[in-house]
């Protein structure tokens, strides 16, 4: 029987913590850990990816969807470097991930050895716990500390193991140091911080909310899991609920309290509510675009936030409350006075009815080139009530924000604060692993999909029934419109024609691929893909000139848009025609 190596102490302790999946890509700097995973392959799954960035995105997506620790693995040097984008996604969206990397043998560190990169320095900013393992007996005690830190601080922990330490005897302690960090005899235990806020803070918050005449709730991803409580508080206060994009699944979009989002991806009722409310209740929210929040002093503000350092960062807060959203709202509810006057709520219910009709009008299947709103509208119509939609950054985020309807057990995941391109496909792969019985759909742009498209092969080999829908406008669409809103004609944002055919790639990988170029074929293609028993991809050529207009266009935005036209914006005629079609459809839609 092979002797027990130090890497096994690492892997065994991860198993003790309940880790069942590791996403990664091997290399000569991590072979010892790979051997440990091989020896324990009956108890922990290794998902082989095509790019380390995908591995980090998968670990992040797994953590976002399950609430558990995500784990990724990469070799020394370039492998570790490739993890960083996905790990910053985890850091900025506050999800627990453990990154494991390798490095050169201890005897050659500092000599400029091949692929030698000081990964502990490289990962210093992205991680809340970061350590080079120098002695086998540090494991598994250090694993406990790393995992507890990632879970408690909702961030990235990083451990790197030199090659010689990886394969050393698990009990070796050649230097005879003091007693190392040791795990408890029993299985590891994680005790989360108390979630119930202080009673005095709850009373102060209730006083402010009870005094408000026009209360609005701004709910973020920190309120996930508190749906019933958010709805109960909204009903008691007669308060419409705005949702941030990462918090889209907090309450259903068809709820009588939902008014969509704010900002460039938001709704007109959401934007108007921000200007109209006299009291704002922020729950699990750290919305960064302060230009879309009320002016300081214009409203009274209550904030329920799990992390004390984030309370009051975006808005002056009169009544900060620190605690878990679900527990805090449940404790707050008995202190609130039901508001009998429902005119404030009814005003925004009527506004949302009009908004939904406007959005529905844009989902016209007869439009050619294909309207992107029709694509996501078809996905919304055909997807199951417990479907998971993963989304890339870009114009697809706008269409998903407005046309993907959260109802019942549906979910939605996006790179929130990092807003990076490319996570849609890796997220979907990780979430299909985590929830094999649920429908998982990746809604991605051509730019983001192209970055990590190799991992469609990963889905094929694992026989994962994910569906990828590519919103193919053959451009970096979001940047195109951002350039115009600055008053500049677009430059360097459109790819050469013809449009790339990503469906050919899907078929070449052994998956199911369909190419669509006409609006009337969209629904049939997506329905066929969703019914396919295995990975499928629908590549849809959409209108390049469909602008993701803000829910409420400000005068300054319109003026800059006109300036871009005057300065020689390419394709201004087709853009103007598309805008005119959108307006006509909204006016004539019944």
C-alpha angles and dihedrals in degrees: 000000000000116000116255110261127208093251088063090060087057096047095042091053091050088054089051087055090055097256108156102167135046120186116206157116121244128229139162090274094062105035094117092058090046089055090052090051089050092052091051098036092126091064104033129038123223114205110203111214134189097233133026091227087062090051091056092046090049092051089048093047091047090053093046093052100040104028087229130114115287117210130200133178133204139165127249126289113358093018092058091044091055091058094063102086093053091044092053087053087058093045096049094044092045102237126145115253132161116208118198119195137171131226139185125292113285091243093065102037111125095023098098092254119179113290090001107159121160093239093179088064093041091055096041096103099039097049136071090198122029128170144158111221107229101169130039093226091063083077131110095015092060090051088059092052093046093049094045091049093050091049097044097042094037093230148095124306118191131199123180123192124199113230095249093049091051093062100032120113107284091233098042116130104167094172097049095224127175117294106299127227105290131195120235118266090246127062114290117275127207118197111193120215116270110273102200113101124225114280093231091055091050092052092051091048091049091051092055094045094046090053093052119102097189108031124181127190120214108196124191137185089280087073093062107129093028098086097126092047094048091050092047092051091045090052093048093049096037085234127158113225124230116196128206114228095253086048094050093119095052092098131004117273090227092057115121087235098052119103099169123238141313133235128045091326095043137098130262092242090051092052093046092049091057089057094043106046123094095197128038122198111195114197122187089337134134098169105182102199098087092174086074094051126082117280113265109273094016094101139020109250134207120184128193106195134164095211115059093208091062097052109108096006096120102026136020101261122208095187115027115187120193118206148073115319096229096045093040095051092046090053093044097050098076089053094057124094115226111244112227095191105083098172093106092054094042091053091060094041088059091046091052092050088057092044093052090051090051091052092046090053090060092056091081112158092196095065118110122219086046115263109235088218088063091055096054090038089058091049089050092051095047103038121099123254091254097043121139116219118198117193139195125222117264134060089331087069090059094049092045092048091056106030106031105088119210107216131158108332100349118133139198132202132186139154097269115184098013090045090196127171122243107036096106096086097040091046090053093050092050094045093049087054089050095044108027093170097055131083110251121193126184111206106193143161123241091247096053095040092052091059097064103012091129089078091068081082088058089058091047095052091047091047090231113171095222119147118216118198113191115205093207113194092150090234147074088263102181093052091047092059093040089057090053093048087057088057096254128122111246119269133183097355105105123077122222118270143280099069112248113257104225091172088071088057091051091052091045088055091054096258132116114273133182130180118208128189104161129068095227091060098052101086094046092050095049092046090051092049093049089052094050115111097229140018114334135180131197114194110197123189104219134187108289091203101055105117121214093229120196116255089246116026113217122214092245092053092050091048093052090047089054090048090056089053091049093050093057108278107189117239091015091147094057091044091052090047092052092049090050092050091051091052094047092050092050092050095047099039114114 
